[in-house]
XYZ file of C-alpha atoms in Angstrom:
664
model
C -12.848 -14.268 33.085
C -14.311 -17.711 33.559
C -17.023 -17.025 31.015
C -14.440 -16.065 28.459
C -12.376 -19.186 29.099
C -15.545 -21.193 28.587
C -15.941 -19.642 25.156
C -12.418 -20.684 24.194
C -12.720 -24.182 25.628
C -16.156 -25.715 25.298
C -14.969 -29.275 25.988
C -15.492 -29.914 29.753
C -12.759 -32.548 29.805
C -10.272 -29.933 28.634
C -11.502 -27.292 31.088
C -10.794 -29.696 33.941
C -7.172 -30.114 32.840
C -6.194 -26.457 33.179
C -6.514 -23.518 35.524
C -7.612 -20.180 34.084
C -4.088 -18.807 34.457
C -2.723 -21.762 32.501
C -5.339 -21.332 29.788
C -4.564 -17.640 29.389
C -0.854 -18.390 29.172
C -1.371 -21.143 26.613
C -3.832 -18.995 24.670
C -1.234 -16.237 24.374
C 1.301 -18.748 23.089
C -1.202 -20.211 20.620
C -2.165 -16.786 19.257
C 1.500 -15.879 18.860
C 2.121 -19.042 16.831
C -0.859 -18.383 14.586
C 0.049 -14.745 13.972
C 3.547 -15.677 12.858
C 2.346 -17.190 9.576
C -1.317 -16.220 9.505
C -2.453 -19.853 9.735
C -1.549 -22.800 11.940
C -2.008 -26.344 10.637
C -1.489 -29.665 12.399
C 1.833 -30.399 10.686
C 3.244 -27.066 11.965
C 2.838 -28.050 15.613
C 5.964 -30.216 15.760
C 8.244 -27.235 15.154
C 6.140 -24.573 16.885
C 5.765 -26.546 20.128
C 9.522 -26.612 20.619
C 9.004 -23.445 22.682
C 6.795 -25.212 25.231
C 9.070 -26.094 28.099
C 8.340 -29.748 28.821
C 7.413 -30.787 25.290
C 10.302 -28.877 23.730
C 12.954 -30.061 26.169
C 12.093 -33.765 26.319
C 11.132 -34.528 22.715
C 13.077 -33.738 19.572
C 11.256 -32.124 16.684
C 11.459 -35.387 14.732
C 9.907 -37.276 17.648
C 7.132 -34.713 17.948
C 6.485 -34.836 14.199
C 6.245 -38.649 14.130
C 3.978 -38.685 17.170
C 1.619 -36.092 15.662
C 1.636 -37.931 12.338
C 0.556 -41.114 14.121
C -2.198 -39.225 15.968
C -3.609 -37.368 12.966
C -2.477 -39.181 9.784
C -5.366 -37.789 7.717
C -5.537 -34.309 9.243
C -2.024 -32.894 8.863
C -3.176 -29.956 6.731
C -6.212 -29.140 8.897
C -6.213 -25.747 10.582
C -5.621 -25.853 14.330
C -8.028 -24.140 16.717
C -7.273 -23.562 20.393
C -8.988 -26.730 21.620
C -7.062 -28.953 19.202
C -3.874 -27.160 20.228
C -4.566 -28.031 23.865
C -5.355 -31.672 23.014
C -2.106 -32.092 21.081
C -0.193 -30.394 23.879
C -1.614 -32.746 26.507
C -0.871 -35.828 24.394
C 2.691 -34.714 23.687
C 3.081 -33.972 27.374
C 1.957 -37.489 28.302
C 4.301 -38.877 25.634
C 7.169 -36.866 27.147
C 6.290 -38.345 30.563
C 6.420 -41.832 29.142
C 9.809 -41.118 27.584
C 11.329 -39.566 30.700
C 9.593 -41.800 33.245
C 8.210 -38.888 35.275
C 4.928 -39.197 37.158
C 2.027 -37.827 35.124
C -0.878 -38.713 37.390
C -1.654 -35.109 38.194
C -1.725 -33.528 34.772
C -2.679 -30.088 36.026
C 0.091 -29.993 38.621
C 2.619 -31.063 36.025
C 1.304 -28.484 33.581
C 1.451 -25.782 36.205
C 5.176 -26.311 36.478
C 5.448 -25.994 32.738
C 3.143 -23.073 32.169
C 4.471 -20.896 34.936
C 7.667 -20.755 32.898
C 5.985 -21.368 29.567
C 6.753 -17.937 28.193
C 9.828 -17.310 30.308
C 12.270 -18.913 27.925
C 13.538 -16.591 25.226
C 15.188 -17.324 21.922
C 18.798 -16.182 22.055
C 18.801 -16.080 18.277
C 15.785 -13.764 18.205
C 17.303 -11.581 20.909
C 20.547 -11.218 18.944
C 18.641 -10.418 15.767
C 16.493 -7.745 17.404
C 19.515 -6.210 19.137
C 21.214 -5.894 15.736
C 18.059 -4.225 14.382
C 17.992 -1.744 17.297
C 21.707 -1.016 16.970
C 21.192 -0.261 13.292
C 18.053 1.888 13.407
C 18.650 3.796 16.645
C 22.415 4.293 16.398
C 22.109 8.036 15.751
C 19.480 8.757 18.391
C 20.800 11.568 20.578
C 19.572 10.057 23.841
C 20.248 6.372 23.144
C 23.599 6.531 21.374
C 25.425 6.573 24.718
C 23.942 3.100 25.371
C 24.450 1.709 21.866
C 25.596 -0.554 20.377
C 24.117 -3.162 22.698
C 26.051 -6.417 23.077
C 23.776 -9.131 21.598
C 25.401 -11.839 23.715
C 24.457 -10.054 26.943
C 21.137 -9.172 28.553
C 21.860 -5.440 28.383
C 18.859 -4.982 26.065
C 16.431 -5.678 28.894
C 18.212 -3.365 31.330
C 18.335 -0.487 28.839
C 14.678 -1.034 27.907
C 13.508 -0.887 31.530
C 12.965 2.886 31.529
C 10.694 2.685 28.456
C 12.652 5.178 26.324
C 14.125 2.628 23.921
C 10.752 0.991 23.266
C 9.071 4.368 22.654
C 11.815 5.258 20.171
C 11.490 1.855 18.496
C 7.743 2.399 18.033
C 8.529 5.658 16.230
C 10.959 3.845 13.945
C 8.228 1.325 13.099
C 5.464 3.902 12.570
C 6.999 7.388 12.406
C 5.144 10.071 14.318
C 3.214 7.701 16.600
C 4.751 9.200 19.741
C 5.548 12.866 20.186
C 9.063 12.503 21.582
C 8.542 15.691 23.594
C 6.265 13.556 25.792
C 8.942 10.928 26.587
C 10.737 11.343 29.917
C 14.416 11.246 28.951
C 16.336 12.345 32.026
C 19.423 10.270 32.688
C 17.940 9.015 35.969
C 14.161 8.665 36.062
C 12.137 8.356 39.241
C 9.553 5.526 39.469
C 6.699 7.877 38.479
C 8.508 9.009 35.317
C 9.439 5.447 34.374
C 5.842 4.361 34.825
C 4.703 7.194 32.547
C 7.095 6.011 29.830
C 5.878 2.427 30.194
C 2.247 3.548 29.977
C 2.987 5.716 26.933
C 4.792 2.787 25.303
C 2.028 0.247 25.908
C -0.818 2.518 24.805
C 1.144 3.565 21.715
C 1.996 -0.063 20.917
C -1.722 -0.893 21.015
C -2.373 2.051 18.725
C -0.072 0.662 15.995
C -1.538 -2.851 16.181
C 0.520 -4.694 18.801
C -1.183 -7.182 21.091
C -0.368 -6.215 24.679
C -3.216 -7.921 26.531
C -0.941 -9.763 28.954
C 1.704 -7.046 29.374
C 1.632 -4.359 32.073
C 3.952 -1.639 33.334
C 5.067 -3.920 36.172
C 6.496 -6.338 33.614
C 8.915 -3.622 32.456
C 9.877 -2.758 36.018
C 10.584 -6.415 36.790
C 12.362 -6.866 33.457
C 10.328 -9.864 32.304
C 12.402 -10.729 29.290
C 9.975 -12.979 27.421
C 7.290 -10.271 27.462
C 9.668 -7.463 26.535
C 11.165 -9.500 23.706
C 7.680 -10.422 22.500
C 6.707 -6.743 22.317
C 9.957 -5.822 20.553
C 9.292 -8.624 18.051
C 5.828 -7.240 17.272
C 7.107 -3.679 16.836
C 9.906 -4.748 14.477
C 7.503 -6.936 12.511
C 5.164 -3.961 11.977
C 8.117 -1.925 10.693
C 9.320 -4.621 8.315
C 5.856 -5.247 6.863
C 4.966 -1.557 6.470
C 5.508 -1.496 2.690
C 3.331 -4.537 1.964
C 0.317 -2.647 0.702
C -0.725 -1.088 -2.579
C -0.367 2.477 -1.351
C 3.294 2.053 -0.470
C 4.124 -0.483 -3.203
C 1.711 -0.177 -6.166
C 3.909 -2.685 -8.040
C 2.152 -5.390 -6.004
C -0.565 -5.162 -8.664
C 1.592 -7.604 -10.613
C 0.472 -10.321 -8.213
C -3.154 -10.133 -9.388
C -5.037 -10.438 -12.671
C -8.085 -8.198 -12.313
C -9.871 -5.673 -10.094
C -11.643 -8.387 -8.113
C -8.299 -9.928 -7.219
C -7.025 -6.485 -6.190
C -9.794 -6.158 -3.616
C -8.911 -9.577 -2.241
C -5.214 -8.651 -2.123
C -5.975 -5.437 -0.226
C -7.916 -7.335 2.410
C -5.021 -9.723 3.161
C -2.765 -9.204 6.172
C 0.799 -8.167 5.250
C 2.234 -11.622 6.038
C -0.111 -13.210 3.511
C 0.820 -10.616 0.882
C 4.487 -11.392 1.565
C 3.827 -15.107 1.012
C 1.947 -14.331 -2.201
C 4.859 -12.188 -3.396
C 7.304 -14.983 -2.592
C 5.210 -17.588 -4.422
C 4.842 -15.239 -7.396
C 8.629 -15.247 -7.873
C 8.986 -18.948 -7.043
C 6.513 -19.798 -9.796
C 8.624 -17.791 -12.260
C 11.655 -19.752 -11.089
C 9.910 -23.059 -11.813
C 9.607 -24.042 -8.159
C 6.693 -26.496 -7.925
C 5.726 -26.195 -4.253
C 3.603 -23.493 -2.637
C 5.104 -21.831 0.435
C 2.372 -21.412 3.065
C 4.423 -20.433 6.126
C 7.777 -19.073 7.241
C 8.728 -22.195 9.131
C 8.431 -25.788 7.900
C 8.048 -24.853 4.220
C 11.437 -23.132 3.999
C 13.575 -25.351 6.248
C 15.251 -27.196 3.383
C 16.360 -23.914 1.804
C 15.094 -24.792 -1.666
C 12.514 -21.993 -1.745
C 15.120 -19.451 -0.651
C 17.601 -20.624 -3.267
C 15.027 -20.233 -6.051
C 13.803 -16.871 -4.749
C 17.271 -15.336 -4.565
C 18.195 -16.720 -7.985
C 15.220 -14.863 -9.479
C 15.872 -11.619 -7.613
C 19.655 -11.585 -8.001
C 20.732 -14.053 -10.686
C 24.131 -12.367 -10.914
C 25.035 -13.828 -7.509
C 23.577 -17.314 -7.972
C 25.637 -20.334 -7.006
C 24.796 -23.633 -8.759
C 26.051 -25.635 -5.785
C 23.394 -24.180 -3.446
C 20.723 -26.607 -4.614
C 23.203 -29.382 -5.333
C 24.531 -29.581 -1.782
C 22.701 -32.148 0.373
C 23.655 -30.873 3.822
C 20.849 -28.446 4.798
C 23.018 -26.364 7.118
C 25.628 -25.931 4.401
C 22.888 -24.997 1.914
C 21.557 -22.420 4.365
C 25.027 -20.891 4.641
C 25.238 -20.578 0.855
C 21.816 -18.912 0.817
C 22.988 -16.331 3.330
C 26.146 -15.716 1.291
C 23.882 -14.983 -1.691
C 21.761 -12.646 0.435
C 24.888 -10.932 1.727
C 25.983 -10.108 -1.825
C 22.534 -8.534 -2.346
C 22.934 -6.464 0.832
C 20.136 -8.408 2.504
C 21.819 -10.605 5.077
C 19.998 -9.758 8.250
C 17.847 -11.229 10.980
C 18.770 -14.910 10.838
C 21.556 -17.482 10.794
C 21.868 -20.699 8.833
C 20.704 -22.544 11.952
C 17.536 -20.393 12.090
C 16.696 -21.415 8.520
C 17.155 -25.111 9.204
C 15.203 -24.926 12.458
C 12.420 -22.944 10.772
C 12.337 -19.978 13.156
C 9.091 -18.300 11.989
C 9.727 -14.810 13.358
C 13.244 -14.539 11.990
C 12.439 -16.091 8.622
C 9.534 -13.674 8.199
C 11.859 -10.771 9.081
C 14.441 -12.023 6.564
C 11.923 -12.307 3.708
C 10.393 -8.915 4.554
C 13.870 -7.378 4.530
C 14.516 -8.870 1.084
C 11.191 -7.462 -0.134
C 12.088 -3.988 1.146
C 15.422 -3.973 -0.650
C 14.701 -5.890 -3.850
C 11.093 -6.845 -4.518
C 11.778 -7.634 -8.178
C 8.452 -6.215 -9.379
C 8.123 -4.092 -12.489
C 7.809 -0.331 -12.109
C 5.318 -0.487 -14.987
C 2.154 -1.228 -13.030
C -0.716 -3.061 -14.679
C -3.522 -1.062 -16.206
C -6.045 -2.175 -13.618
C -8.443 0.472 -12.374
C -6.252 1.007 -9.345
C -7.718 4.226 -7.855
C -11.144 2.615 -7.713
C -9.776 -0.231 -5.635
C -8.477 2.039 -2.888
C -10.835 2.990 -0.066
C -13.193 5.536 -1.597
C -12.870 7.696 1.463
C -9.761 8.269 3.567
C -12.109 8.721 6.512
C -13.342 5.134 6.061
C -9.750 3.938 6.069
C -8.937 5.894 9.240
C -12.037 4.685 11.064
C -11.406 1.080 10.018
C -7.913 1.380 11.496
C -9.164 2.830 14.789
C -11.876 0.203 15.230
C -9.516 -2.641 14.239
C -6.894 -1.676 16.803
C -9.569 -1.155 19.467
C -11.020 -4.639 18.852
C -7.550 -6.216 18.893
C -6.782 -4.472 22.194
C -9.642 -6.350 23.888
C -7.858 -9.710 23.744
C -10.270 -11.673 21.573
C -9.249 -15.148 20.459
C -8.682 -13.967 16.873
C -6.422 -11.116 15.780
C -8.068 -9.197 12.949
C -6.259 -7.519 10.054
C -9.256 -5.960 8.296
C -12.640 -5.263 9.871
C -14.481 -5.527 6.564
C -13.175 -9.059 5.974
C -12.391 -10.537 9.372
C -15.718 -9.686 11.031
C -17.889 -11.229 8.339
C -18.497 -14.521 10.129
C -19.776 -12.681 13.201
C -17.636 -14.579 15.721
C -15.213 -11.762 16.637
C -18.133 -9.341 16.891
C -19.846 -11.714 19.319
C -16.647 -11.975 21.356
C -16.341 -8.177 21.368
C -19.946 -7.774 22.477
C -19.322 -10.266 25.281
C -16.304 -8.231 26.417
C -18.252 -4.963 26.327
C -21.390 -6.418 27.961
C -20.500 -9.736 29.648
C -23.189 -12.400 29.404
C -25.151 -10.719 26.641
C -24.241 -13.302 23.955
C -26.134 -16.570 23.685
C -23.177 -18.847 22.973
C -25.419 -21.897 22.650
C -26.641 -20.674 19.258
C -23.312 -19.182 18.136
C -21.292 -20.913 15.412
C -17.572 -21.179 16.094
C -15.013 -20.839 13.257
C -14.054 -22.317 10.919
C -17.527 -21.771 9.408
C -17.986 -23.231 5.937
C -21.746 -22.848 5.493
C -22.753 -19.239 4.658
C -26.048 -19.406 6.551
C -24.124 -20.176 9.767
C -22.285 -16.878 9.357
C -25.619 -15.136 8.846
C -26.903 -16.723 12.071
C -23.962 -15.243 13.995
C -24.408 -11.836 12.398
C -28.154 -11.889 13.021
C -27.405 -12.320 16.707
C -24.915 -9.410 16.460
C -27.662 -7.166 15.045
C -30.207 -8.411 17.592
C -27.870 -7.596 20.476
C -27.180 -4.174 18.946
C -30.891 -3.403 18.995
C -31.043 -4.690 22.567
C -28.338 -2.143 23.436
C -30.417 0.583 21.743
C -28.066 1.025 18.765
C -29.522 2.847 15.771
C -29.603 -0.020 13.242
C -32.076 1.097 10.626
C -31.742 -1.023 7.488
C -28.899 -3.138 8.938
C -29.329 -6.915 8.741
C -26.951 -9.749 9.576
C -26.350 -10.393 5.908
C -24.934 -6.851 5.481
C -22.092 -7.800 7.807
C -21.565 -11.130 6.012
C -21.381 -9.241 2.705
C -18.807 -6.813 4.129
C -20.899 -3.631 3.746
C -18.312 -1.044 4.817
C -20.518 1.844 5.884
C -22.921 -0.327 7.852
C -20.108 -2.203 9.590
C -18.433 1.094 10.553
C -21.759 2.471 11.811
C -22.204 -0.600 14.042
C -18.614 -0.517 15.330
C -18.808 3.181 16.171
C -21.900 2.629 18.283
C -20.265 -0.394 19.944
C -17.112 1.574 20.804
C -19.221 4.477 22.074
C -21.389 2.163 24.164
C -18.227 0.624 25.642
C -16.769 3.925 26.862
C -20.149 5.065 28.211
C -20.493 1.786 30.112
C -16.984 2.125 31.522
C -17.856 5.583 32.794
C -21.184 4.392 34.177
C -19.559 1.532 36.066
C -17.094 3.719 37.966
C -17.731 4.083 41.670
C -18.609 7.740 41.233
C -21.629 6.801 39.141
C -22.681 3.512 40.681
C -26.156 4.755 41.526
C -27.051 6.285 38.170
C -28.569 4.723 35.095
C -26.285 6.007 32.397
C -24.047 8.707 30.973
C -24.724 10.736 27.873
C -22.561 12.608 25.419
C -23.904 15.809 27.024
C -22.551 14.722 30.412
C -19.089 14.137 28.943
C -19.143 17.548 27.272
C -20.280 19.278 30.453
C -17.614 17.498 32.498
C -14.846 18.616 30.125
C -16.028 22.226 30.065
C -16.358 22.272 33.866
C -12.829 20.920 34.371
C -11.303 23.501 32.014
C -13.378 26.346 33.498
C -12.420 25.406 37.073
C -8.761 25.528 36.080
C -9.185 29.227 35.286
C -9.344 29.022 31.493
C -11.907 30.754 29.309
C -11.805 27.978 26.654
C -15.018 26.130 25.982
C -16.104 23.289 23.694
C -19.474 23.990 22.086
C -19.859 20.436 20.770
C -17.723 17.518 19.694
C -17.614 19.023 16.207
C -16.648 22.536 17.328
C -14.127 23.697 14.715
C -12.277 25.741 17.324
C -10.967 22.429 18.693
C -8.657 22.058 15.693
C -5.847 24.065 17.349
C -5.707 21.565 20.234
C -5.575 24.225 22.965
C -8.795 23.090 24.677
C -7.567 19.501 25.057
C -4.178 20.611 26.333
C -5.986 22.703 28.950
C -8.207 19.729 29.798
C -5.185 17.438 30.238
C -3.482 20.089 32.372
C -6.661 20.410 34.461
C -6.842 16.674 35.238
C -3.073 16.399 35.797
C -1.281 19.749 36.227
C 2.186 18.296 35.594
C 1.132 16.564 32.355
C 1.606 19.425 29.892
C 4.832 21.323 29.305
C 3.385 24.593 28.046
C 6.782 25.619 26.722
C 6.322 22.981 24.004
C 2.818 24.061 22.988
C 2.317 26.109 19.808
C -0.349 28.764 19.194
C -2.119 26.371 16.825
C -2.529 28.906 14.029
C -0.879 27.204 11.047
C -1.627 23.647 9.918
C 1.824 22.560 11.071
C 1.308 24.095 14.525
C -2.083 22.416 14.826
C -0.582 19.037 13.934
C 2.229 19.481 16.481
C -0.306 20.212 19.202
C -2.498 17.274 18.146
C 0.439 14.845 18.243
C 1.411 16.154 21.674
C -2.173 15.764 22.963
C -2.368 12.118 21.894
C 0.992 11.242 23.449
C 0.213 13.045 26.727
C -3.172 11.307 26.971
C -1.556 7.904 26.363
C 1.185 8.739 28.840
C -1.441 9.361 31.530
C -3.099 6.019 30.752
C -5.748 6.714 28.119
C -6.217 3.888 25.641
C -7.037 5.844 22.468
C -6.797 5.004 18.778
C -7.174 8.310 16.980
C -4.677 10.079 14.708
C -3.537 13.738 14.841
C -5.706 14.401 11.782
C -8.778 13.411 13.775
C -8.109 16.377 16.046
C -7.034 18.913 13.419
C -10.002 18.007 11.213
C -12.314 17.740 14.263
C -13.592 14.234 13.615
C -16.652 14.260 15.864
C -16.551 10.557 16.732
C -12.877 10.499 17.648
C -13.146 13.790 19.565
C -15.881 12.197 21.694
C -13.790 9.088 22.409
C -10.760 11.247 23.309
C -12.771 13.368 25.752
C -14.478 10.324 27.266
C -11.143 8.517 27.675
C -9.640 11.475 29.547
C -12.743 11.605 31.739
C -12.528 7.857 32.395
C -8.856 8.109 33.365
C -9.562 11.016 35.736
C -12.533 9.322 37.391
C -10.451 6.199 38.053
C -7.839 8.090 40.080
C -7.947 7.810 43.891
C -9.583 10.873 45.416
C -6.419 12.056 47.157
C -4.494 12.062 43.862
C -6.936 14.322 42.033
C -5.680 17.878 41.583
C -9.103 19.400 42.293
C -11.886 18.681 44.749
C -14.656 16.393 43.654
C -17.454 18.782 44.513
C -18.264 19.046 40.840
C -18.655 15.278 40.644
C -21.692 15.455 42.897
C -23.511 17.894 40.634
C -22.269 15.943 37.664
C -23.910 12.782 38.996
C -27.166 14.574 39.562
C -27.357 15.733 35.931
C -26.665 12.316 34.426
C -29.664 10.831 32.667
C -30.425 7.703 30.721
C -27.980 7.199 27.864
C -29.649 7.337 24.488
C -27.395 5.308 22.245
C -28.726 6.849 19.063
C -26.018 7.677 16.587
C -28.253 10.042 14.676
C -28.547 12.135 17.824
C -24.789 12.270 18.056
C -24.703 14.139 14.775
C -26.400 17.141 16.385
C -24.560 19.717 18.423
C -25.173 20.017 22.152
C -26.960 23.298 21.657
C -29.391 21.670 19.253
C -30.031 18.518 21.262
C -29.316 18.425 24.963
C -29.768 14.652 25.405
C -27.228 13.098 23.058
């Protein structure tokens, strides 16, 4: 981990101020702040740092703002990176010491006291808002309705969520069909094993819809760590609320752009940025002169809200809203307006004035869902051409994006074709997959303004790929900078494949061998299923017989006999039966502990790449289990080790079946 911390903090003077635990904690907080509005600038820090225990408790927001303004009078609109964040934090901390008269000689010791509880404080306002959301969307759930409604003023939410059922159900509300609810353990009283399975299913499914769960484990649910549970709930609800902010769900968003080029740019934006663009589109129509760039400081005075609601629902406008000088009173009038529109949810007048970014984003997203104010007559832009030309490309982009985000890089990506173009995240990912392989001395850290610096990063990405024996014919660094979709996907597939093969290689069972091949994974799967007494066999990772899901259910049952409830399995004859089996397979695998990012369609359509990653993930989970927990003897592992040969990371070879090419 020390190498990774070094990447985030290159300034030795800063490294000496923090322990690695403190840096990880602060990094999580920093990334959370940045995700809330998509961009963090110096002037935002006064309000955002209210959540940091010492700084937030001992300095008012006005005091923090004045102090930061004195420190950086000419840099208030500059984007904040992690190192600047740490510098501001330390200076505010010292300022708080001076104000309170506490001893600040040992900065690290003082910080330790702060950071051990840094994320342990929760926003009561956010908790109440999320409880109301849960009460609304899960009220009719057969299992949960005996626990609902939850009292927002209590901490019942965290007790009810401890068994993992509520969070699994909430994930399905956010992205329907993510979890096969047949896989959730829903007995009234769950034993520790069953609770752990629910927690594992929840966390792996949360990763698969785009949540960041790097610092959250099953133990955090068991111990009821409220700040982590609330943070996960916040992410899940945010994904639900932003689900319609794309051209597929809301083609009327075309009104926000002028031509096809702008459409491509719009499609590459994260949903929060699209929401801001939508808001500014209406504000411009209303004659509002400012540009809203975040859901915090830019909307505190309520003026933007007043103009937005007047455009969307002029029949409920109140002239006194903008005339009133008291900001809290103005915020109350805004919420009265929203209430008449049927949109009063997620925040209070106090939340508006204080600039709560999570709740303000939820409020605006809720307004968009109910009254976006865009014309149903979409512009005559060549819309179909702007959509991904291949649904397979879109699905693969999604899988690779969520996989990269699950690794805990310093930057959360929203689109692999846009967000990887400067090479930095790819270098971080390579360093996670093969620690020490990146030459950070020649890497260029964002923000990168000069194009040739991006090319330098991407050239190193390609060079490392060749070093890892990737098949990179006709791929140059500039192809990544230019956002070449097919070449980027080809690189990412080989990187993901290399990662799982390395994980398998590094297990104690294979410590003395040089590598693992696709053929080894295939043989392992067939051996496990055969030893369980089944006649099923997988001919290759593109064997069309796999579409019914039966082989993978038998494989999961072989590695963990209690995993599959065969009473819930269909024959896999019709398309609907195949999809039901595929959904069940994915949920069971995640419930065991497999971190996978495929969709049911990847199984029913037998997507060779995703079938390989699914099989390898099951194998990796099984090999990690203590010997005494394995349902079968490990005699086959000995022969398996003997057959393992050097891994040939050649994607072209992977396109051949096992029968055609034994060394894949």
